[in-house]
Every structure is written in structure tokens, then in C-alpha cells.
Amino acid sequence: MANPSLSHLNTTVHLLALTELQMARFVRTHRWPSYRTTQILRWIYQRRLRTIMDMTDLPMQDRVALSQSAAIGRSEKVTVLRSQDGTRKVLLTLEDGMTVESVLIPDDTRLTLCVSTQVGCMLDCGFCLTGQMGLKRNLKLNEIIDQVLTAQDLLMSEEHITNLVFMGMGEPLANVEALKAAVAAFTNKPWGLGWSRRRITVSTAGLASRLSEIAAIGVNLAVSLNATTEEQRRDLMPAASNIASLKSLLAACRRYPLAPHQRLTFEYVLLAGVNDLPADARRLVQLLKSLRCKVNLIPFNEFPGSRFHRPPDKDVVRFQSDLRKAGLDVYVRRSRGRDVYGACGQLGEVSGNQPPVTLTAIETRC
Ligand code: SAH
């Protein structure tokens, strides 16, 4: 039975869930001047306001009317887990009590924010903790945007986010409308965050027929390959393989319309004794032949109950050098935030239930 105390949740408009067009329509229904659209959008994106009554350039009666018909759509409960390496994992509690995770990763000159698009994930990749949760639901537009605005709220004055990656929980291509609208807000100059599309990357487990939708958004594309034979990919990523075979995924990558400055990124999780052998390296070179791309190797990040292991460093280095010798541009992604379960593939239920003991600080804001 529906919980009567939650019934208002369905009727309140969340301002951060509206596209510019929808906001303009909303403003018209209130019979306000059209410039109010930009005014409101600036308040919620650029000033990151949490309270409608603080929109001081709106007449008081309009603020009251707006408060009665809408809420901004920010989460009120935020928990931050700080890793010893400076990585911060941010947990937002959503309106229905679920949590969503994003990770702020400092690295030399860069500060990357990794955001989620779903609670849980529709896919079942065996090496990924999020995959084991199953799909709880897609995130709403305001919940995706809230992750970015909240991360900005947490920054110190000299910090700013340089890169945004959709590599958190979930499969971004399964929530593409919200993804599109979020990127529109992050890149909009007059009222949004004004970020360049070049600094935004969307990572997919390989929904081949939908890659062109990323091209249309104009952001960078990363494809999680993780295997070099159909059989291996079926074993490691069953649901993703059902959607598209390795062959059709690579064919879609070859057709992908790269802009002149762009190249594809292929991610490859290294699993000891499973896909990190010299023969895997040789096959990977063959598969990526003639593709304009770089490869990010991600040594497996362990979590309780997993059947996989992280390869020793020497095997990672050997795999990298095998690919380099064949002319590929290859990087090893340093694992960050492992002590707060904030590294790739570690976002999921472990963190909610049992915060690791190595935390240097936990902050909660309500
Ligand atoms: N669903 C999307 C985005 C989320 S996963 C995708 O699959 O691309 C982000 C990256 O982390 C993917 O490349 C995935 O292969 C990798 N990954 C997942 N679990 C991991 C783990 N336990 N250790 C290391 N990398 C992992």
C-alpha cells in the first residue's frame, strides 16, 4: 500500500529536474516574465541555492508561490567518506531513502568527479560490486545534477572540478534522457556550469546500438571492453554480452563519428589469471587495430566475496608494455579511494552497511 506520508513526493515539481524548455513552460504557467526562467536557473545551478525563499531578486509573492508549487530537488542528507589518499566519496540519501554515490578524485593538476546514473545497475558484470546489487532504479535528472552541485559545495576555495566522468554506479546509456539533460546543464554558459564537453566522459559497458547517442551529446566515450574473446566477455559481462557481442560492439566503435580532436577510450579491468595473460594482450592489440583510441588498464579492485583477484604489479606492467610495444597508447589507472570503497567497481552496498575502519574522517550534513 502506498505510504500516505510520501504522497506529496509525486506532486512536487523539482526545479533541478526541469530542462530549460520545461522551466520556460513552468514560468509561463505562473504568468511570470520569460526572463524569470534564466533567473531561477542561475540561482539553482550557479549559486547552488537550497532554499527558494533565498531567491532575493524575485518578488516575495513569487517566491512564496514558487515554494508552494516546487522544491529545488537537492538531497538533504550528505555523508562524506575521506580516503587517506585524498579521495572523497560522497553519499547522497535520496527522497525514497536510497543512496547514490559519487567520488571526487584529486590527481596532480586534475580533480575528477565520478558520478552515478542509476541506483545499482541493470547489468551483472561479475567483477563489479554495483552489478551485484541489481538495478534499484534510474536516477532522476535532479539526482544526477545534485551529485555535481554537492561535490562543488564540498570543495575548498582553491579547488575546482576539472573533469567529469559518468563512471559511477549504473549504465549511463540506460538512462540517456537524464544524461543528455544533465550534460546540457553542465555545459550551458548563461545559466549552467559552463563546462567544456571535452572534459566530460561517459563510460558504457557496451550498448552497441546506442553509442551514436553519446556522439550526439558531444562528450567523450569510454567503452568497458574487459575481454578479448566472445566467450570470456560472456563469462565476465553476461548481460552486456547479451545486448551486444564483442564483434558488434567493436563494429559500432569503428563506425563511431569521432571529432578531429577526439579518440575513444577502452577500459580493461585486469583480473589475475583470467584476462591478463600475454595471449589476451595479443588479442587486444588485434581487436583495437586501426581504431583511434587509448587504453586504460584498471587493476581489479577487490571487494568481499568476489571470485577475482588483483594481478601483481609486475603482471600489470608486463601487460601494459606488451600493448605499448604494439603501438597502443596505454595507461594504468591508479586505484584511488580503495579504503572507502570508492574505487572503480567498489560502489555499492558494502559502503552503506559497514564503513571501513581506515576512514580518516566521516562528515555528515543534514
Ligand atoms: N556501466 C558503465 C560505467 C560504470 S563502471 C561501464 O561499465 O562502463 C566504470 C568502470 O569500472 C568500468 O570500466 C568497469 O569495467 C570498471 N570496473 C568495474 N568493477 C571494477 C573492479 N572491481 N575493479 C576495477 N574496475 C572495475
Short mmCIF file of C-alpha atoms and ligand atoms in Angstrom, two decimals:
data_model
loop_
_atom_site.label_atom_id
_atom_site.label_comp_id
_atom_site.label_asym_id
_atom_site.label_seq_id
_atom_site.Cartn_x
_atom_site.Cartn_y
_atom_site.Cartn_z
CA MET A 1 0.00 0.00 0.00
CA ALA A 2 1.26 3.49 -0.77
CA ASN A 3 2.66 5.36 2.19
CA PRO A 4 0.35 8.40 2.63
CA SER A 5 3.15 10.48 4.17
CA LEU A 6 5.07 10.15 0.89
CA SER A 7 2.16 11.02 -1.38
CA HIS A 8 3.31 14.65 -1.79
CA LEU A 9 6.58 13.45 -3.33
CA ASN A 10 4.86 12.71 -6.62
CA THR A 11 3.26 16.11 -6.95
CA THR A 12 6.13 18.46 -6.05
CA VAL A 13 7.99 19.82 -9.05
CA HIS A 14 11.75 19.62 -8.63
CA LEU A 15 13.31 22.65 -10.28
CA LEU A 16 16.56 20.75 -10.93
CA ALA A 17 14.59 18.09 -12.77
CA LEU A 18 13.40 20.56 -15.43
CA THR A 19 15.16 21.18 -18.71
CA GLU A 20 15.43 24.79 -19.86
CA LEU A 21 12.38 24.28 -22.06
CA GLN A 22 10.35 22.77 -19.25
CA MET A 23 11.40 25.59 -16.92
CA ALA A 24 10.22 28.13 -19.50
CA ARG A 25 6.87 26.35 -19.68
CA PHE A 26 6.66 26.26 -15.88
CA VAL A 27 7.35 30.02 -15.75
CA ARG A 28 4.62 30.65 -18.32
CA THR A 29 2.06 28.69 -16.29
CA HIS A 30 2.79 31.07 -13.44
CA ARG A 31 2.34 34.03 -15.87
CA TRP A 32 5.76 35.37 -14.97
CA PRO A 33 8.00 37.31 -17.39
CA SER A 34 10.12 35.00 -19.53
CA TYR A 35 13.44 36.27 -18.10
CA ARG A 36 12.46 34.53 -14.86
CA THR A 37 13.48 31.22 -16.47
CA THR A 38 17.17 32.20 -16.55
CA GLN A 39 16.90 33.92 -13.19
CA ILE A 40 15.71 30.73 -11.47
CA LEU A 41 18.14 28.50 -13.34
CA ARG A 42 21.08 30.71 -12.32
CA TRP A 43 20.05 30.56 -8.69
CA ILE A 44 19.91 26.80 -8.61
CA TYR A 45 22.95 25.99 -10.79
CA GLN A 46 25.42 28.83 -10.40
CA ARG A 47 24.66 29.84 -6.81
CA ARG A 48 23.65 26.34 -5.78
CA LEU A 49 20.77 27.60 -3.71
CA ARG A 50 18.91 25.16 -1.48
CA THR A 51 16.01 27.40 -0.43
CA ILE A 52 13.58 29.06 -2.82
CA MET A 53 12.89 31.88 -0.36
CA ASP A 54 16.56 32.96 -0.79
CA MET A 55 16.00 33.93 -4.47
CA THR A 56 16.28 37.57 -3.50
CA ASP A 57 15.72 39.11 -6.94
CA LEU A 58 12.26 37.53 -7.19
CA PRO A 59 9.32 39.46 -5.68
CA MET A 60 8.32 38.00 -2.32
CA GLN A 61 4.90 36.89 -3.56
CA ASP A 62 6.52 34.95 -6.42
CA ARG A 63 8.92 33.25 -4.03
CA VAL A 64 6.00 32.20 -1.89
CA ALA A 65 4.07 30.93 -4.92
CA LEU A 66 7.15 29.06 -6.16
CA SER A 67 7.77 27.48 -2.74
CA GLN A 68 4.20 26.24 -2.73
CA SER A 69 4.41 24.57 -6.11
CA ALA A 70 8.03 23.43 -6.24
CA ALA A 71 11.16 22.35 -4.40
CA ILE A 72 14.74 22.70 -5.63
CA GLY A 73 15.37 18.96 -5.58
CA ARG A 74 18.62 18.74 -3.60
CA SER A 75 19.23 15.92 -1.17
CA GLU A 76 19.24 16.96 2.46
CA LYS A 77 21.45 14.24 3.82
CA VAL A 78 25.03 14.04 2.62
CA THR A 79 27.77 11.82 4.05
CA VAL A 80 31.40 12.21 3.04
CA LEU A 81 33.98 9.47 3.45
CA ARG A 82 37.56 10.68 3.14
CA SER A 83 40.23 8.30 1.93
CA GLN A 84 43.80 8.53 3.15
CA ASP A 85 44.83 9.37 -0.44
CA GLY A 86 42.60 12.47 -0.58
CA THR A 87 39.76 10.83 -2.50
CA ARG A 88 36.33 11.76 -1.14
CA LYS A 89 33.34 9.51 -1.57
CA VAL A 90 30.04 11.36 -1.30
CA LEU A 91 26.84 9.55 -0.38
CA LEU A 92 23.55 11.31 -1.03
CA THR A 93 20.40 9.99 0.60
CA LEU A 94 17.57 10.32 -1.90
CA GLU A 95 13.95 11.15 -1.21
CA ASP A 96 12.94 7.49 -1.14
CA GLY A 97 15.74 6.62 1.30
CA MET A 98 18.05 5.04 -1.30
CA THR A 99 21.63 6.22 -1.52
CA VAL A 100 23.70 7.23 -4.50
CA GLU A 101 27.47 7.50 -4.58
CA SER A 102 29.87 9.84 -6.31
CA VAL A 103 33.63 10.15 -5.91
CA LEU A 104 35.95 13.19 -6.01
CA ILE A 105 39.42 12.12 -7.10
CA PRO A 106 42.35 14.58 -6.88
CA ASP A 107 45.37 13.79 -9.03
CA ASP A 108 48.24 16.26 -9.63
CA THR A 109 46.61 19.06 -11.56
CA ARG A 110 43.25 17.36 -12.00
CA LEU A 111 40.22 16.97 -9.82
CA THR A 112 37.88 14.42 -11.34
CA LEU A 113 34.32 13.84 -10.23
CA CYS A 114 32.88 10.40 -10.93
CA VAL A 115 29.07 10.37 -10.90
CA SER A 116 26.35 7.72 -10.99
CA THR A 117 23.34 7.41 -13.30
CA GLN A 118 21.45 4.57 -11.61
CA VAL A 119 20.97 3.20 -8.10
CA GLY A 120 22.54 -0.21 -8.61
CA CYS A 121 22.93 -1.36 -12.20
CA MET A 122 20.88 -3.19 -14.82
CA LEU A 123 24.00 -5.17 -15.83
CA ASP A 124 25.57 -8.06 -13.94
CA CYS A 125 29.31 -7.82 -14.61
CA GLY A 126 30.88 -10.38 -12.27
CA PHE A 127 33.81 -8.19 -11.22
CA CYS A 128 31.70 -5.17 -10.21
CA LEU A 129 30.12 -4.71 -6.81
CA THR A 130 27.41 -2.41 -8.16
CA GLY A 131 26.37 -5.15 -10.60
CA GLN A 132 25.68 -7.46 -7.67
CA MET A 133 23.08 -5.07 -6.23
CA GLY A 134 20.86 -5.39 -9.26
CA LEU A 135 19.03 -2.36 -10.61
CA LYS A 136 17.07 -0.45 -8.00
CA ARG A 137 16.08 2.39 -10.30
CA ASN A 138 17.27 5.04 -12.72
CA LEU A 139 18.35 8.32 -11.17
CA LYS A 140 16.20 11.33 -11.91
CA LEU A 141 17.73 14.37 -13.54
CA ASN A 142 17.84 16.35 -10.27
CA GLU A 143 19.60 13.43 -8.57
CA ILE A 144 22.36 13.38 -11.19
CA ILE A 145 22.79 17.14 -11.00
CA ASP A 146 22.72 17.11 -7.21
CA GLN A 147 25.85 14.92 -7.17
CA VAL A 148 27.78 17.62 -9.03
CA LEU A 149 26.41 20.59 -7.08
CA THR A 150 27.02 18.83 -3.76
CA ALA A 151 30.60 17.97 -4.75
CA GLN A 152 31.11 21.65 -5.61
CA ASP A 153 29.74 22.63 -2.20
CA LEU A 154 32.39 20.42 -0.58
CA LEU A 155 35.38 21.90 -2.43
CA MET A 156 37.94 24.06 -0.72
CA SER A 157 38.28 27.57 -2.11
CA GLU A 158 41.29 26.82 -4.32
CA GLU A 159 39.75 23.65 -5.77
CA HIS A 160 37.62 23.25 -8.87
CA ILE A 161 36.40 20.20 -10.73
CA THR A 162 38.41 19.76 -13.95
CA ASN A 163 36.87 16.53 -15.28
CA LEU A 164 33.53 14.84 -15.01
CA VAL A 165 33.18 11.13 -15.68
CA PHE A 166 29.95 9.14 -15.79
CA MET A 167 31.63 6.04 -14.41
CA GLY A 168 29.89 5.64 -11.07
CA MET A 169 27.02 3.31 -10.33
CA GLY A 170 24.91 2.21 -13.25
CA GLU A 171 24.90 2.12 -17.02
CA PRO A 172 24.62 5.69 -18.37
CA LEU A 173 23.19 4.57 -21.72
CA ALA A 174 20.24 3.03 -19.88
CA ASN A 175 19.29 6.47 -18.57
CA VAL A 176 20.11 8.51 -21.62
CA GLU A 177 17.41 11.19 -21.45
CA ALA A 178 18.55 12.25 -17.97
CA LEU A 179 22.18 12.00 -19.10
CA LYS A 180 21.51 14.31 -22.06
CA ALA A 181 19.69 16.89 -19.96
CA ALA A 182 22.39 16.80 -17.26
CA VAL A 183 25.16 17.42 -19.80
CA ALA A 184 23.11 20.28 -21.25
CA ALA A 185 23.04 21.91 -17.80
CA PHE A 186 26.72 21.26 -17.06
CA THR A 187 27.80 22.82 -20.35
CA ASN A 188 25.33 25.72 -20.55
CA LYS A 189 27.14 29.04 -20.19
CA PRO A 190 24.39 31.62 -19.48
CA TRP A 191 22.79 29.78 -16.56
CA GLY A 192 24.53 26.41 -16.12
CA LEU A 193 28.05 25.39 -15.12
CA GLY A 194 29.69 26.38 -18.41
CA TRP A 195 31.95 23.31 -18.62
CA SER A 196 33.51 22.15 -21.85
CA ARG A 197 32.17 18.91 -23.35
CA ARG A 198 35.77 17.84 -23.85
CA ARG A 199 36.14 17.42 -20.12
CA ILE A 200 33.15 15.13 -19.82
CA THR A 201 33.39 11.37 -20.42
CA VAL A 202 30.62 8.79 -20.48
CA SER A 203 31.57 5.18 -19.86
CA THR A 204 29.43 2.33 -21.16
CA ALA A 205 29.64 -1.42 -20.77
CA GLY A 206 28.88 -1.51 -24.48
CA LEU A 207 25.30 -0.99 -25.59
CA ALA A 208 26.50 -1.02 -29.19
CA SER A 209 23.34 0.23 -30.88
CA ARG A 210 23.22 3.30 -28.65
CA LEU A 211 26.78 4.61 -28.96
CA SER A 212 25.65 7.18 -31.50
CA GLU A 213 23.57 8.81 -28.78
CA ILE A 214 26.80 9.69 -26.98
CA ALA A 215 28.21 11.13 -30.20
CA ALA A 216 25.13 13.35 -30.43
CA ILE A 217 25.75 14.65 -26.90
CA GLY A 218 29.31 15.56 -27.97
CA VAL A 219 31.13 14.20 -24.90
CA ASN A 220 33.98 11.67 -24.81
CA LEU A 221 33.17 7.99 -24.99
CA ALA A 222 34.80 5.25 -22.92
CA VAL A 223 33.92 1.62 -23.61
CA SER A 224 34.46 -1.05 -20.96
CA LEU A 225 35.86 -3.89 -23.04
CA ASN A 226 37.36 -6.11 -20.33
CA ALA A 227 37.63 -9.21 -22.53
CA THR A 228 39.22 -10.29 -25.79
CA THR A 229 37.02 -13.24 -26.81
CA GLU A 230 33.25 -13.63 -27.03
CA GLU A 231 33.37 -16.46 -24.52
CA GLN A 232 35.40 -14.50 -21.99
CA ARG A 233 33.14 -11.48 -22.31
CA ARG A 234 30.04 -13.65 -21.88
CA ASP A 235 31.54 -15.06 -18.72
CA LEU A 236 32.63 -11.70 -17.26
CA MET A 237 29.79 -9.47 -18.51
CA PRO A 238 26.79 -11.74 -19.26
CA ALA A 239 24.05 -9.11 -19.57
CA ALA A 240 26.19 -6.72 -21.60
CA SER A 241 27.18 -9.56 -23.96
CA ASN A 242 23.56 -10.48 -24.44
CA ILE A 243 22.85 -6.96 -25.58
CA ALA A 244 25.81 -6.83 -27.98
CA SER A 245 28.54 -9.28 -28.92
CA LEU A 246 32.17 -8.21 -28.79
CA LYS A 247 32.17 -8.22 -32.57
CA SER A 248 29.17 -5.91 -32.94
CA LEU A 249 30.48 -3.64 -30.18
CA LEU A 250 33.80 -3.17 -31.95
CA ALA A 251 32.00 -2.64 -35.26
CA ALA A 252 29.96 0.13 -33.61
CA CYS A 253 33.19 1.63 -32.26
CA ARG A 254 34.65 1.67 -35.77
CA ARG A 255 31.57 3.49 -37.06
CA TYR A 256 31.64 5.97 -34.18
CA PRO A 257 31.92 9.52 -35.55
CA LEU A 258 34.94 10.91 -33.71
CA ALA A 259 35.58 14.65 -33.85
CA PRO A 260 39.08 15.59 -35.12
CA HIS A 261 40.45 16.12 -31.60
CA GLN A 262 38.79 13.02 -30.15
CA ARG A 263 39.70 9.41 -29.63
CA LEU A 264 37.88 6.55 -27.98
CA THR A 265 38.92 5.20 -24.59
CA PHE A 266 38.82 1.48 -23.93
CA GLU A 267 38.74 0.38 -20.32
CA TYR A 268 40.09 -3.01 -19.42
CA VAL A 269 39.81 -4.40 -15.89
CA LEU A 270 42.80 -6.67 -15.23
CA LEU A 271 41.78 -9.86 -13.43
CA ALA A 272 44.65 -12.10 -12.29
CA GLY A 273 44.94 -15.26 -14.36
CA VAL A 274 41.67 -14.52 -16.18
CA ASN A 275 42.25 -11.80 -18.78
CA ASP A 276 45.80 -10.57 -18.03
CA LEU A 277 47.81 -13.17 -19.94
CA PRO A 278 50.18 -12.46 -22.87
CA ALA A 279 47.63 -14.07 -25.22
CA ASP A 280 44.99 -11.57 -24.01
CA ALA A 281 47.37 -8.70 -24.74
CA ARG A 282 47.98 -10.06 -28.25
CA ARG A 283 44.25 -10.38 -28.95
CA LEU A 284 43.55 -6.92 -27.56
CA VAL A 285 46.10 -5.44 -29.95
CA GLN A 286 44.36 -7.19 -32.87
CA LEU A 287 40.89 -6.03 -31.79
CA LEU A 288 41.92 -2.40 -31.47
CA LYS A 289 43.93 -2.27 -34.68
CA SER A 290 43.21 0.88 -36.70
CA LEU A 291 40.94 2.38 -34.04
CA ARG A 292 41.86 5.91 -32.88
CA CYS A 293 41.95 5.15 -29.18
CA LYS A 294 43.75 4.89 -25.91
CA VAL A 295 43.53 2.09 -23.37
CA ASN A 296 43.01 2.47 -19.62
CA LEU A 297 44.02 -0.61 -17.68
CA ILE A 298 42.27 -0.90 -14.32
CA PRO A 299 43.81 -3.46 -11.96
CA PHE A 300 40.90 -5.21 -10.28
CA ASN A 301 39.72 -3.55 -7.07
CA GLU A 302 38.80 -6.24 -4.64
CA PHE A 303 35.63 -6.47 -2.56
CA PRO A 304 34.39 -9.14 -0.15
CA GLY A 305 33.01 -12.26 -1.76
CA SER A 306 34.47 -11.69 -5.21
CA ARG A 307 35.89 -14.65 -7.11
CA PHE A 308 38.54 -12.45 -8.79
CA HIS A 309 41.97 -11.23 -7.69
CA ARG A 310 44.10 -8.22 -8.43
CA PRO A 311 47.16 -9.10 -10.51
CA PRO A 312 50.59 -8.40 -9.01
CA ASP A 313 52.14 -5.12 -10.22
CA LYS A 314 54.71 -6.93 -12.35
CA ASP A 315 51.93 -8.55 -14.43
CA VAL A 316 50.20 -5.20 -14.88
CA VAL A 317 53.45 -3.65 -16.10
CA ARG A 318 54.07 -6.56 -18.47
CA PHE A 319 50.54 -6.31 -19.92
CA GLN A 320 50.98 -2.57 -20.41
CA SER A 321 54.34 -2.96 -22.07
CA ASP A 322 53.02 -5.70 -24.42
CA LEU A 323 50.37 -3.26 -25.64
CA ARG A 324 52.82 -0.36 -25.86
CA LYS A 325 55.22 -2.38 -27.96
CA ALA A 326 52.38 -2.84 -30.44
CA GLY A 327 51.97 0.94 -30.64
CA LEU A 328 48.95 1.42 -28.38
CA ASP A 329 48.68 4.37 -26.02
CA VAL A 330 48.11 2.68 -22.66
CA TYR A 331 47.68 3.99 -19.14
CA VAL A 332 47.27 2.17 -15.86
CA ARG A 333 44.60 3.74 -13.73
CA ARG A 334 45.90 4.17 -10.22
CA SER A 335 43.36 2.85 -7.76
CA ARG A 336 42.11 5.66 -5.60
CA GLY A 337 39.94 5.64 -2.52
CA ARG A 338 40.06 1.89 -2.02
CA ASP A 339 39.90 2.31 1.76
CA VAL A 340 36.50 3.99 1.46
CA TYR A 341 35.25 1.60 -1.22
CA GLY A 342 35.35 4.49 -3.65
CA ALA A 343 37.46 2.90 -6.40
CA CYS A 344 36.13 1.59 -9.74
CA GLY A 345 33.70 -1.25 -9.21
CA GLN A 346 33.51 -0.73 -5.47
CA LEU A 347 30.43 1.45 -5.36
CA GLY A 348 27.55 -0.40 -3.81
CA GLU A 349 26.14 -1.86 -0.70
CA VAL A 350 29.33 -2.65 1.19
CA SER A 351 29.89 1.00 1.93
CA GLY A 352 26.41 1.59 3.29
CA ASN A 353 26.50 -1.35 5.66
CA GLN A 354 29.98 -1.42 7.02
CA PRO A 355 32.15 1.68 6.76
CA PRO A 356 35.77 0.50 6.59
CA VAL A 357 37.90 1.15 9.66
CA THR A 358 40.61 3.06 7.83
CA LEU A 359 38.47 6.15 7.32
CA THR A 360 40.24 9.33 8.26
CA ALA A 361 37.04 11.27 8.70
CA ILE A 362 33.33 10.95 8.30
CA GLU A 363 31.23 14.05 7.97
CA THR A 364 27.50 14.06 7.84
CA ARG A 365 25.39 17.03 6.97
CA CYS A 366 21.63 17.02 7.40
N1 SAH B 1 28.46 0.76 -16.54
C1 SAH B 1 29.49 1.60 -17.03
C2 SAH B 1 30.05 2.59 -16.03
C3 SAH B 1 30.39 2.09 -14.63
S1 SAH B 1 31.77 1.06 -14.32
C4 SAH B 1 30.62 0.79 -17.62
O1 SAH B 1 30.61 -0.43 -17.48
O2 SAH B 1 31.48 1.35 -18.28
C5 SAH B 1 33.20 2.02 -14.55
C6 SAH B 1 34.44 1.18 -14.87
O3 SAH B 1 34.89 0.42 -13.75
C7 SAH B 1 34.19 0.17 -15.99
O4 SAH B 1 35.22 0.27 -16.93
C8 SAH B 1 34.27 -1.17 -15.29
O5 SAH B 1 34.71 -2.17 -16.18
C9 SAH B 1 35.25 -0.88 -14.17
N2 SAH B 1 35.12 -1.78 -13.03
C10 SAH B 1 34.01 -2.35 -12.55
N3 SAH B 1 34.29 -3.11 -11.47
C11 SAH B 1 35.62 -2.99 -11.24
C12 SAH B 1 36.50 -3.51 -10.24
N4 SAH B 1 36.07 -4.27 -9.24
N5 SAH B 1 37.81 -3.18 -10.31
C13 SAH B 1 38.25 -2.38 -11.29
N6 SAH B 1 37.46 -1.84 -12.25
C14 SAH B 1 36.16 -2.15 -12.23
#
